[in-house]
mmCIF file of C-alpha atoms in Angstrom:
data_model
loop_
_atom_site.group_PDB
_atom_site.id
_atom_site.type_symbol
_atom_site.label_atom_id
_atom_site.label_comp_id
_atom_site.label_asym_id
_atom_site.label_seq_id
_atom_site.Cartn_x
_atom_site.Cartn_y
_atom_site.Cartn_z
ATOM 1 C CA ASP A 1083 16.574 18.347 -87.776
ATOM 2 C CA VAL A 1084 14.245 15.920 -89.672
ATOM 3 C CA LYS A 1085 13.025 12.810 -87.812
ATOM 4 C CA VAL A 1086 12.066 9.598 -89.512
ATOM 5 C CA THR A 1087 10.900 7.283 -87.073
ATOM 6 C CA GLN A 1088 10.320 3.453 -87.782
ATOM 7 C CA SER A 1089 8.316 1.818 -84.989
ATOM 8 C CA SER A 1090 10.139 -1.397 -84.592
ATOM 9 C CA ARG A 1091 13.923 -1.899 -84.976
ATOM 10 C CA TYR A 1092 13.677 -5.633 -84.451
ATOM 11 C CA LEU A 1093 10.636 -7.745 -85.785
ATOM 12 C CA VAL A 1094 10.258 -11.311 -85.763
ATOM 13 C CA LYS A 1095 6.832 -12.619 -88.245
ATOM 14 C CA ARG A 1096 5.802 -16.350 -88.864
ATOM 15 C CA THR A 1097 5.034 -17.394 -92.564
ATOM 16 C CA GLY A 1098 1.423 -16.164 -93.744
ATOM 17 C CA GLU A 1099 1.399 -13.236 -90.796
ATOM 18 C CA LYS A 1100 0.204 -9.920 -92.243
ATOM 19 C CA VAL A 1101 2.897 -7.652 -91.164
ATOM 20 C CA PHE A 1102 2.929 -3.786 -90.599
ATOM 21 C CA LEU A 1103 5.929 -1.994 -90.797
ATOM 22 C CA GLU A 1104 4.976 1.912 -89.527
ATOM 23 C CA CYS A 1105 7.290 5.100 -90.586
ATOM 24 C CA VAL A 1106 6.269 8.294 -89.165
ATOM 25 C CA GLN A 1107 8.087 11.831 -90.833
ATOM 26 C CA ASP A 1108 7.969 15.341 -88.511
ATOM 27 C CA MET A 1109 8.829 17.829 -91.648
ATOM 28 C CA ASP A 1110 5.795 17.787 -93.528
ATOM 29 C CA HIS A 1111 7.522 16.249 -96.576
ATOM 30 C CA GLU A 1112 5.457 15.079 -99.225
ATOM 31 C CA ASN A 1113 7.395 12.386 -100.622
ATOM 32 C CA MET A 1114 8.203 9.118 -98.854
ATOM 33 C CA PHE A 1115 9.541 5.898 -99.594
ATOM 34 C CA TRP A 1116 10.187 2.353 -98.444
ATOM 35 C CA TYR A 1117 13.595 0.469 -99.463
ATOM 36 C CA ARG A 1118 14.404 -2.864 -98.744
ATOM 37 C CA GLN A 1119 18.583 -3.621 -97.814
ATOM 38 C CA ASP A 1120 19.930 -7.216 -98.682
ATOM 39 C CA PRO A 1121 23.743 -7.445 -98.274
ATOM 40 C CA GLY A 1122 25.304 -7.216 -102.026
ATOM 41 C CA LEU A 1123 22.137 -5.916 -103.466
ATOM 42 C CA GLY A 1124 22.239 -2.326 -101.922
ATOM 43 C CA LEU A 1125 18.730 -0.700 -101.719
ATOM 44 C CA ARG A 1126 15.729 -1.578 -103.552
ATOM 45 C CA LEU A 1127 12.864 0.744 -103.708
ATOM 46 C CA ILE A 1128 9.403 -0.921 -102.625
ATOM 47 C CA TYR A 1129 7.050 1.697 -103.127
ATOM 48 C CA PHE A 1130 6.935 5.414 -102.948
ATOM 49 C CA SER A 1131 4.152 7.893 -101.838
ATOM 50 C CA TYR A 1132 4.304 11.612 -103.559
ATOM 51 C CA ASP A 1133 1.120 12.585 -101.754
ATOM 52 C CA VAL A 1134 -1.490 11.411 -99.332
ATOM 53 C CA LYS A 1135 -3.320 8.121 -100.956
ATOM 54 C CA MET A 1136 -0.737 8.641 -103.744
ATOM 55 C CA LYS A 1137 1.350 5.987 -104.551
ATOM 56 C CA GLU A 1138 3.837 4.561 -107.040
ATOM 57 C CA LYS A 1139 5.387 1.260 -107.711
ATOM 58 C CA GLY A 1140 8.959 0.946 -106.994
ATOM 59 C CA ASP A 1141 11.452 -2.235 -108.482
ATOM 60 C CA ILE A 1142 10.005 -4.398 -106.382
ATOM 61 C CA PRO A 1143 6.609 -3.980 -105.065
ATOM 62 C CA GLU A 1144 5.402 -7.652 -105.519
ATOM 63 C CA GLY A 1145 4.314 -9.098 -102.276
ATOM 64 C CA TYR A 1146 4.112 -5.726 -100.667
ATOM 65 C CA SER A 1147 1.451 -2.723 -100.381
ATOM 66 C CA VAL A 1148 1.100 0.607 -98.970
ATOM 67 C CA SER A 1149 -0.805 2.921 -96.933
ATOM 68 C CA ARG A 1150 -0.786 6.773 -96.683
ATOM 69 C CA GLU A 1151 -3.618 8.257 -95.232
ATOM 70 C CA LYS A 1152 -2.091 11.053 -93.547
ATOM 71 C CA LYS A 1153 1.021 13.194 -94.790
ATOM 72 C CA GLU A 1154 3.528 12.255 -91.791
ATOM 73 C CA ARG A 1155 2.736 8.624 -92.093
ATOM 74 C CA PHE A 1156 3.641 5.473 -94.563
ATOM 75 C CA SER A 1157 3.058 2.210 -94.111
ATOM 76 C CA LEU A 1158 4.387 -0.923 -95.814
ATOM 77 C CA ILE A 1159 2.015 -3.960 -95.284
ATOM 78 C CA LEU A 1160 3.350 -7.394 -96.204
ATOM 79 C CA GLU A 1161 -0.288 -9.445 -96.779
ATOM 80 C CA SER A 1162 0.866 -12.824 -96.253
ATOM 81 C CA ALA A 1163 4.730 -13.075 -95.009
ATOM 82 C CA SER A 1164 7.459 -15.410 -96.543
ATOM 83 C CA THR A 1165 10.986 -16.276 -95.530
ATOM 84 C CA ASN A 1166 12.236 -14.569 -98.565
ATOM 85 C CA GLN A 1167 10.947 -11.439 -97.297
ATOM 86 C CA THR A 1168 13.485 -11.344 -94.179
ATOM 87 C CA SER A 1169 15.290 -8.140 -94.636
ATOM 88 C CA MET A 1170 16.111 -4.738 -93.677
ATOM 89 C CA TYR A 1171 13.541 -2.574 -94.419
ATOM 90 C CA LEU A 1172 14.162 1.173 -94.479
ATOM 91 C CA CYS A 1173 11.711 4.080 -94.761
ATOM 92 C CA ALA A 1174 12.671 7.529 -95.906
ATOM 93 C CA SER A 1175 11.489 11.075 -96.866
ATOM 94 C CA ILE A 1176 12.487 13.815 -98.967
ATOM 95 C CA GLN A 1177 11.884 17.211 -99.020
ATOM 96 C CA GLY A 1178 12.639 18.354 -102.557
ATOM 97 C CA TYR A 1179 14.017 17.277 -105.942
ATOM 98 C CA ASN A 1180 17.810 17.731 -104.990
ATOM 99 C CA SER A 1181 17.574 17.330 -101.660
ATOM 100 C CA PRO A 1182 18.889 14.015 -99.351
ATOM 101 C CA LEU A 1183 16.658 11.544 -98.576
ATOM 102 C CA HIS A 1184 16.410 11.355 -94.916
ATOM 103 C CA PHE A 1185 16.178 7.875 -93.262
ATOM 104 C CA GLY A 1186 14.780 5.974 -90.478
ATOM 105 C CA ASN A 1187 17.310 3.861 -88.262
ATOM 106 C CA GLY A 1188 15.495 0.548 -90.004
ATOM 107 C CA THR A 1189 13.640 -2.178 -89.491
ATOM 108 C CA ARG A 1190 14.992 -5.851 -89.468
ATOM 109 C CA LEU A 1191 12.300 -8.277 -90.141
ATOM 110 C CA THR A 1192 12.850 -11.746 -89.760
ATOM 111 C CA VAL A 1193 10.411 -14.123 -91.181
ATOM 112 C CA THR A 1194 10.407 -17.554 -89.772
ATOM 113 C CA ALA B 1415 20.253 1.302 -117.891
ATOM 114 C CA GLN B 1416 20.670 3.247 -115.240
ATOM 115 C CA LYS B 1417 22.891 1.882 -112.820
ATOM 116 C CA ILE B 1418 25.550 2.890 -109.799
ATOM 117 C CA THR B 1419 28.775 0.634 -109.874
ATOM 118 C CA GLN B 1420 30.724 0.217 -106.579
ATOM 119 C CA THR B 1421 33.252 -2.269 -107.198
ATOM 120 C CA GLN B 1422 35.145 -2.173 -103.754
ATOM 121 C CA PRO B 1423 33.038 -4.492 -101.223
ATOM 122 C CA GLY B 1424 35.500 -3.813 -98.440
ATOM 123 C CA MET B 1425 38.618 -1.574 -97.985
ATOM 124 C CA PHE B 1426 40.859 -0.812 -95.127
ATOM 125 C CA VAL B 1427 42.385 2.457 -94.437
ATOM 126 C CA GLN B 1428 44.764 3.492 -91.383
ATOM 127 C CA GLU B 1429 43.615 6.123 -89.262
ATOM 128 C CA LYS B 1430 44.832 9.710 -89.976
ATOM 129 C CA GLU B 1431 45.222 8.558 -94.100
ATOM 130 C CA ALA B 1432 42.717 9.363 -96.847
ATOM 131 C CA VAL B 1433 40.815 6.671 -98.692
ATOM 132 C CA THR B 1434 39.198 7.137 -102.120
ATOM 133 C CA LEU B 1435 35.642 5.032 -102.347
ATOM 134 C CA ASP B 1436 34.805 4.367 -105.945
ATOM 135 C CA CYS B 1437 31.529 5.167 -107.646
ATOM 136 C CA THR B 1438 30.812 4.736 -111.640
ATOM 137 C CA TYR B 1439 27.014 5.512 -112.602
ATOM 138 C CA ASP B 1440 25.402 4.864 -115.969
ATOM 139 C CA THR B 1441 22.732 7.083 -117.246
ATOM 140 C CA SER B 1442 21.460 8.897 -120.353
ATOM 141 C CA ASP B 1443 20.178 12.018 -119.101
ATOM 142 C CA PRO B 1444 22.025 15.292 -118.847
ATOM 143 C CA SER B 1445 20.481 16.139 -115.254
ATOM 144 C CA TYR B 1446 21.266 13.917 -112.396
ATOM 145 C CA GLY B 1447 22.170 14.267 -108.932
ATOM 146 C CA LEU B 1448 25.035 12.078 -106.902
ATOM 147 C CA PHE B 1449 24.803 11.455 -103.339
ATOM 148 C CA TRP B 1450 26.909 9.408 -100.761
ATOM 149 C CA TYR B 1451 25.378 8.104 -97.387
ATOM 150 C CA LYS B 1452 27.401 6.392 -94.671
ATOM 151 C CA GLN B 1453 25.656 3.502 -92.672
ATOM 152 C CA PRO B 1454 27.312 2.816 -89.463
ATOM 153 C CA SER B 1455 26.651 -0.592 -87.817
ATOM 154 C CA SER B 1456 23.449 1.199 -85.793
ATOM 155 C CA GLY B 1457 22.025 1.199 -89.231
ATOM 156 C CA GLU B 1458 20.818 4.453 -89.955
ATOM 157 C CA MET B 1459 21.649 5.986 -93.078
ATOM 158 C CA ILE B 1460 23.411 9.462 -93.032
ATOM 159 C CA PHE B 1461 23.582 11.711 -95.746
ATOM 160 C CA LEU B 1462 26.942 12.941 -96.552
ATOM 161 C CA ILE B 1463 27.721 15.094 -99.992
ATOM 162 C CA TYR B 1464 25.686 15.848 -102.965
ATOM 163 C CA GLN B 1465 27.130 16.611 -106.586
ATOM 164 C CA GLY B 1466 24.426 17.794 -109.500
ATOM 165 C CA SER B 1467 25.447 16.825 -112.869
ATOM 166 C CA TYR B 1468 25.582 20.531 -113.769
ATOM 167 C CA ASP B 1469 27.662 21.842 -110.726
ATOM 168 C CA GLN B 1470 31.015 23.103 -111.798
ATOM 169 C CA GLN B 1471 33.270 22.640 -109.091
ATOM 170 C CA ASN B 1472 33.474 19.376 -106.680
ATOM 171 C CA ALA B 1473 31.549 18.965 -103.786
ATOM 172 C CA THR B 1474 33.152 19.353 -100.508
ATOM 173 C CA GLU B 1475 31.866 18.848 -97.089
ATOM 174 C CA GLY B 1476 34.294 18.924 -94.428
ATOM 175 C CA ARG B 1477 36.369 16.009 -94.376
ATOM 176 C CA TYR B 1478 34.422 14.538 -97.453
ATOM 177 C CA SER B 1479 34.979 15.448 -101.229
ATOM 178 C CA LEU B 1480 33.442 14.101 -104.365
ATOM 179 C CA ASN B 1481 35.862 13.940 -107.187
ATOM 180 C CA PHE B 1482 33.475 13.806 -110.104
ATOM 181 C CA GLN B 1483 34.459 13.066 -113.379
ATOM 182 C CA LYS B 1484 31.566 13.648 -116.193
ATOM 183 C CA ALA B 1485 33.159 12.125 -118.549
ATOM 184 C CA ARG B 1486 33.972 9.060 -117.210
ATOM 185 C CA LYS B 1487 31.014 8.640 -115.088
ATOM 186 C CA SER B 1488 32.609 8.731 -111.876
ATOM 187 C CA ALA B 1489 31.730 10.362 -108.525
ATOM 188 C CA ASN B 1490 34.194 8.865 -105.994
ATOM 189 C CA LEU B 1491 34.121 9.660 -102.296
ATOM 190 C CA VAL B 1492 37.416 11.007 -100.811
ATOM 191 C CA ILE B 1493 37.806 10.903 -97.213
ATOM 192 C CA SER B 1494 40.547 13.348 -95.956
ATOM 193 C CA ALA B 1495 42.340 12.200 -92.169
ATOM 194 C CA SER B 1496 40.820 8.819 -91.577
ATOM 195 C CA GLN B 1497 38.987 8.618 -88.107
ATOM 196 C CA LEU B 1498 38.078 5.234 -86.462
ATOM 197 C CA GLY B 1499 34.293 6.403 -86.645
ATOM 198 C CA ASP B 1500 34.323 6.330 -90.044
ATOM 199 C CA SER B 1501 34.109 2.630 -90.143
ATOM 200 C CA ALA B 1502 30.876 1.905 -91.941
ATOM 201 C CA MET B 1503 28.926 0.800 -95.018
ATOM 202 C CA TYR B 1504 29.159 3.702 -97.571
ATOM 203 C CA PHE B 1505 26.232 3.998 -100.310
ATOM 204 C CA CYS B 1506 26.533 5.850 -103.677
ATOM 205 C CA ALA B 1507 23.333 6.819 -105.363
ATOM 206 C CA MET B 1508 21.676 8.765 -108.114
ATOM 207 C CA ARG B 1509 18.929 10.300 -108.908
ATOM 208 C CA PRO B 1510 18.867 9.765 -112.595
ATOM 209 C CA THR B 1511 15.934 12.062 -114.222
ATOM 210 C CA SER B 1512 14.448 14.863 -113.594
ATOM 211 C CA GLY B 1513 11.105 15.064 -112.074
ATOM 212 C CA THR B 1514 11.568 11.268 -110.749
ATOM 213 C CA TYR B 1515 12.545 10.064 -107.249
ATOM 214 C CA LYS B 1516 13.559 6.635 -107.778
ATOM 215 C CA TYR B 1517 16.913 6.847 -106.735
ATOM 216 C CA ILE B 1518 19.330 4.432 -107.946
ATOM 217 C CA PHE B 1519 21.664 2.672 -105.192
ATOM 218 C CA GLY B 1520 24.913 0.891 -105.219
ATOM 219 C CA THR B 1521 25.840 -2.122 -103.591
ATOM 220 C CA GLY B 1522 28.258 -0.422 -101.020
ATOM 221 C CA THR B 1523 31.639 -0.321 -99.823
ATOM 222 C CA ARG B 1524 32.470 -1.211 -96.000
ATOM 223 C CA LEU B 1525 35.334 0.739 -94.879
ATOM 224 C CA LYS B 1526 37.651 -0.422 -91.841
ATOM 225 C CA VAL B 1527 39.817 2.254 -90.350
ATOM 226 C CA LEU B 1528 42.877 0.583 -88.219
ATOM 227 C CA ALA B 1529 44.047 1.951 -85.479
#
């Protein structure tokens, strides 16, 4: 079974802090994703990566950046956390075009 | 515009009964895929079922089936013989265009199964 692991289940950070959310997958998937989930808005794509060091903006990239130095690891960075970035963050990876997304358990981030 | 619409924010169903969760989609692409995911209170997103736009038959996976009506652009999830463990948030998603991984998600339906 594919395992996607997010390093933190819950995080509390202060406004202005730099925040790193880490995600690791163990199935050699080329494509990895970061989503944000908010009530009533569903899942919205922040960034995705289709190869090492390659990335593409999703629908809501503002205030975020990403890093993919190794195939198995995809990091989401909040350069200067703000309260409106309080949310659930979900990492996912995918094997092929018609395959389902495999998700991590999510990181619930609170910015105070 | 590419869009997924789930019009039922919340639903109740009695244990052992069947329930249908609605999903309509909007795309002009001839090739697309439709997915359903379950999200229990623990937060993990679990893949349930997939339907390709060119599939001739409705997808089924155990107690889950997808009622795919292409002309109406609907992809409703049917859960038969509901169980208490089916209580969760359910998301419909679409992979709209060949060659892109920009999946689009609906806003979800929260299902509560009653004993």
